[in-house]
Amino acid sequence: MLWVKAIHVIAVVCWFAMLFYLPRLFVYHTMSDNQAIKDQFKVMERKLYRGIGTPSLWLTIIFGLWSVHYAWEYYVSSTWFWIKMALVLTLVVYHHICGYYLRQLSNDQCTKSHVFFRWFNEFPTIILLASVFLVVLKQPL
């Protein structure tokens, strides 16, 4: 069981690496006026999203559910767990919104500014903080 949790945590770290870095690439992409640099960002963004982010998303979900099934009765009756699941679902939606912006940028059709993406980039940090506090503080010390 501990190896399942370990893989879940590793997948979460990899997924968050993408959630933090991809919107930062969007910032630089939208700031650039050089087409060759924009084309390089397109490659980097696609590889990050498809090669790291999406597989990490699926591993996070699979190994998270696998971990939960060991003590389903406990989790299903815990309010903190359902709040955390709502936060995870929110991140899954955010992940797909990143994919939407990635497609727009790859087709040179994105109208969002670098300022928008600077703010957009902060959202996963808030979700991470809330999730970590929920998990760590679920029981009194």
mmCIF file of C-alpha atoms in Angstrom:
data_model
loop_
_atom_site.group_PDB
_atom_site.id
_atom_site.type_symbol
_atom_site.label_atom_id
_atom_site.label_comp_id
_atom_site.label_asym_id
_atom_site.label_seq_id
_atom_site.Cartn_x
_atom_site.Cartn_y
_atom_site.Cartn_z
ATOM 1 C CA MET A 1 0.000 0.000 0.000
ATOM 2 C CA LEU A 2 2.797 2.470 0.760
ATOM 3 C CA TRP A 3 4.230 2.112 -2.745
ATOM 4 C CA VAL A 4 0.809 3.104 -4.128
ATOM 5 C CA LYS A 5 0.847 6.269 -2.001
ATOM 6 C CA ALA A 6 4.441 6.973 -3.035
ATOM 7 C CA ILE A 7 3.573 6.778 -6.740
ATOM 8 C CA HIS A 8 0.533 8.984 -6.098
ATOM 9 C CA VAL A 9 2.693 11.655 -4.433
ATOM 10 C CA ILE A 10 5.298 11.490 -7.232
ATOM 11 C CA ALA A 11 2.562 11.869 -9.846
ATOM 12 C CA VAL A 12 1.072 14.846 -7.973
ATOM 13 C CA VAL A 13 4.480 16.550 -7.876
ATOM 14 C CA CYS A 14 4.976 15.991 -11.622
ATOM 15 C CA TRP A 15 1.459 17.194 -12.419
ATOM 16 C CA PHE A 16 1.943 20.351 -10.361
ATOM 17 C CA ALA A 17 5.264 20.978 -12.093
ATOM 18 C CA MET A 18 3.312 21.194 -15.338
ATOM 19 C CA LEU A 19 0.467 23.218 -13.784
ATOM 20 C CA PHE A 20 2.980 25.762 -12.502
ATOM 21 C CA TYR A 21 5.266 25.932 -15.542
ATOM 22 C CA LEU A 22 2.920 25.724 -18.541
ATOM 23 C CA PRO A 23 1.075 28.990 -17.796
ATOM 24 C CA ARG A 24 4.473 30.628 -17.204
ATOM 25 C CA LEU A 25 5.438 29.520 -20.724
ATOM 26 C CA PHE A 26 2.175 31.079 -21.913
ATOM 27 C CA VAL A 27 3.321 34.377 -20.354
ATOM 28 C CA TYR A 28 6.589 34.339 -22.287
ATOM 29 C CA HIS A 29 4.882 33.080 -25.444
ATOM 30 C CA THR A 30 2.384 35.949 -25.465
ATOM 31 C CA MET A 31 5.126 38.495 -24.745
ATOM 32 C CA SER A 32 7.200 37.474 -27.753
ATOM 33 C CA ASP A 33 7.017 39.196 -31.137
ATOM 34 C CA ASN A 34 9.481 36.795 -32.770
ATOM 35 C CA GLN A 35 7.785 33.968 -34.715
ATOM 36 C CA ALA A 36 10.763 31.609 -34.359
ATOM 37 C CA ILE A 37 10.644 32.004 -30.571
ATOM 38 C CA LYS A 38 6.856 31.517 -30.571
ATOM 39 C CA ASP A 39 7.325 28.314 -32.588
ATOM 40 C CA GLN A 40 9.829 27.087 -29.990
ATOM 41 C CA PHE A 41 7.350 27.843 -27.200
ATOM 42 C CA LYS A 42 4.711 25.838 -29.083
ATOM 43 C CA VAL A 43 6.976 22.776 -29.044
ATOM 44 C CA MET A 44 7.865 23.219 -25.367
ATOM 45 C CA GLU A 45 4.236 23.756 -24.343
ATOM 46 C CA ARG A 46 2.990 20.729 -26.298
ATOM 47 C CA LYS A 47 5.665 18.411 -24.891
ATOM 48 C CA LEU A 48 5.088 19.635 -21.342
ATOM 49 C CA TYR A 49 1.309 19.240 -21.562
ATOM 50 C CA ARG A 50 1.192 15.917 -23.410
ATOM 51 C CA GLY A 51 4.424 14.319 -22.246
ATOM 52 C CA ILE A 52 4.423 15.231 -18.556
ATOM 53 C CA GLY A 53 1.172 16.892 -17.544
ATOM 54 C CA THR A 54 -1.487 14.592 -18.941
ATOM 55 C CA PRO A 55 0.227 11.301 -17.979
ATOM 56 C CA SER A 56 0.842 12.727 -14.486
ATOM 57 C CA LEU A 57 -2.813 13.736 -14.226
ATOM 58 C CA TRP A 58 -3.911 10.165 -14.992
ATOM 59 C CA LEU A 59 -1.345 8.598 -12.637
ATOM 60 C CA THR A 60 -2.459 10.998 -9.886
ATOM 61 C CA ILE A 61 -6.073 9.947 -10.321
ATOM 62 C CA ILE A 62 -5.395 6.215 -10.675
ATOM 63 C CA PHE A 63 -3.023 5.904 -7.721
ATOM 64 C CA GLY A 64 -5.064 8.332 -5.609
ATOM 65 C CA LEU A 65 -8.200 6.221 -6.073
ATOM 66 C CA TRP A 66 -6.175 3.072 -5.480
ATOM 67 C CA SER A 67 -4.962 4.526 -2.169
ATOM 68 C CA VAL A 68 -8.468 5.561 -1.167
ATOM 69 C CA HIS A 69 -9.961 2.143 -1.794
ATOM 70 C CA TYR A 70 -7.884 0.668 1.063
ATOM 71 C CA ALA A 71 -9.910 2.696 3.595
ATOM 72 C CA TRP A 72 -13.014 3.666 1.636
ATOM 73 C CA GLU A 73 -15.304 3.776 4.681
ATOM 74 C CA TYR A 74 -13.056 6.324 6.366
ATOM 75 C CA TYR A 75 -12.714 8.546 3.312
ATOM 76 C CA VAL A 76 -16.343 8.460 2.229
ATOM 77 C CA SER A 77 -17.405 9.725 5.661
ATOM 78 C CA SER A 78 -14.758 12.506 5.882
ATOM 79 C CA THR A 79 -15.779 16.022 4.925
ATOM 80 C CA TRP A 80 -12.162 17.076 4.314
ATOM 81 C CA PHE A 81 -11.839 14.301 1.727
ATOM 82 C CA TRP A 82 -14.833 15.499 -0.312
ATOM 83 C CA ILE A 83 -13.553 19.074 -0.195
ATOM 84 C CA LYS A 84 -10.202 17.804 -1.429
ATOM 85 C CA MET A 85 -11.921 15.877 -4.214
ATOM 86 C CA ALA A 86 -13.698 19.080 -5.269
ATOM 87 C CA LEU A 87 -10.301 20.814 -5.379
ATOM 88 C CA VAL A 88 -8.842 17.961 -7.450
ATOM 89 C CA LEU A 89 -11.778 18.182 -9.860
ATOM 90 C CA THR A 90 -11.150 21.932 -10.097
ATOM 91 C CA LEU A 91 -7.514 21.214 -11.013
ATOM 92 C CA VAL A 92 -8.610 18.719 -13.666
ATOM 93 C CA VAL A 93 -10.783 21.463 -15.189
ATOM 94 C CA TYR A 94 -7.843 23.910 -14.940
ATOM 95 C CA HIS A 95 -5.633 21.312 -16.670
ATOM 96 C CA HIS A 96 -8.093 21.152 -19.582
ATOM 97 C CA ILE A 97 -8.359 24.933 -19.720
ATOM 98 C CA CYS A 98 -4.555 24.960 -20.083
ATOM 99 C CA GLY A 99 -5.010 22.540 -22.999
ATOM 100 C CA TYR A 100 -7.546 24.922 -24.529
ATOM 101 C CA TYR A 101 -5.099 27.834 -24.315
ATOM 102 C CA LEU A 102 -2.315 25.619 -25.628
ATOM 103 C CA ARG A 103 -4.393 24.858 -28.737
ATOM 104 C CA GLN A 104 -5.211 28.548 -29.190
ATOM 105 C CA LEU A 105 -1.559 29.525 -28.892
ATOM 106 C CA SER A 106 -0.428 26.751 -31.226
ATOM 107 C CA ASN A 107 -2.862 28.085 -33.866
ATOM 108 C CA ASP A 108 -1.859 31.716 -33.223
ATOM 109 C CA GLN A 109 -5.446 32.482 -32.187
ATOM 110 C CA CYS A 110 -5.054 33.342 -28.502
ATOM 111 C CA THR A 111 -6.214 36.832 -27.598
ATOM 112 C CA LYS A 112 -5.194 36.661 -23.927
ATOM 113 C CA SER A 113 -2.347 38.889 -22.771
ATOM 114 C CA HIS A 114 0.734 38.042 -20.750
ATOM 115 C CA VAL A 115 -0.911 39.877 -17.838
ATOM 116 C CA PHE A 116 -3.875 37.482 -17.969
ATOM 117 C CA PHE A 117 -1.547 34.486 -17.941
ATOM 118 C CA ARG A 118 0.442 35.918 -15.019
ATOM 119 C CA TRP A 119 -2.764 35.886 -12.947
ATOM 120 C CA PHE A 120 -3.925 32.577 -14.435
ATOM 121 C CA ASN A 121 -0.598 31.082 -13.324
ATOM 122 C CA GLU A 122 -1.370 31.746 -9.650
ATOM 123 C CA PHE A 123 -4.521 29.623 -9.452
ATOM 124 C CA PRO A 124 -2.886 26.192 -8.900
ATOM 125 C CA THR A 125 -0.871 27.632 -6.011
ATOM 126 C CA ILE A 126 -4.076 28.461 -4.151
ATOM 127 C CA ILE A 127 -5.471 24.975 -4.789
ATOM 128 C CA LEU A 128 -2.194 23.375 -3.673
ATOM 129 C CA LEU A 129 -2.158 25.316 -0.411
ATOM 130 C CA ALA A 130 -5.766 24.421 0.351
ATOM 131 C CA SER A 131 -5.204 20.737 -0.507
ATOM 132 C CA VAL A 132 -2.077 20.366 1.600
ATOM 133 C CA PHE A 133 -3.702 22.015 4.608
ATOM 134 C CA LEU A 134 -6.769 19.781 4.230
ATOM 135 C CA VAL A 135 -4.653 16.626 4.157
ATOM 136 C CA VAL A 136 -2.264 17.610 6.946
ATOM 137 C CA LEU A 137 -4.851 19.103 9.293
ATOM 138 C CA LYS A 138 -7.520 16.440 8.820
ATOM 139 C CA GLN A 139 -6.902 15.207 12.378
ATOM 140 C CA PRO A 140 -5.911 17.159 15.481
ATOM 141 C CA LEU A 141 -2.311 16.640 16.592
#
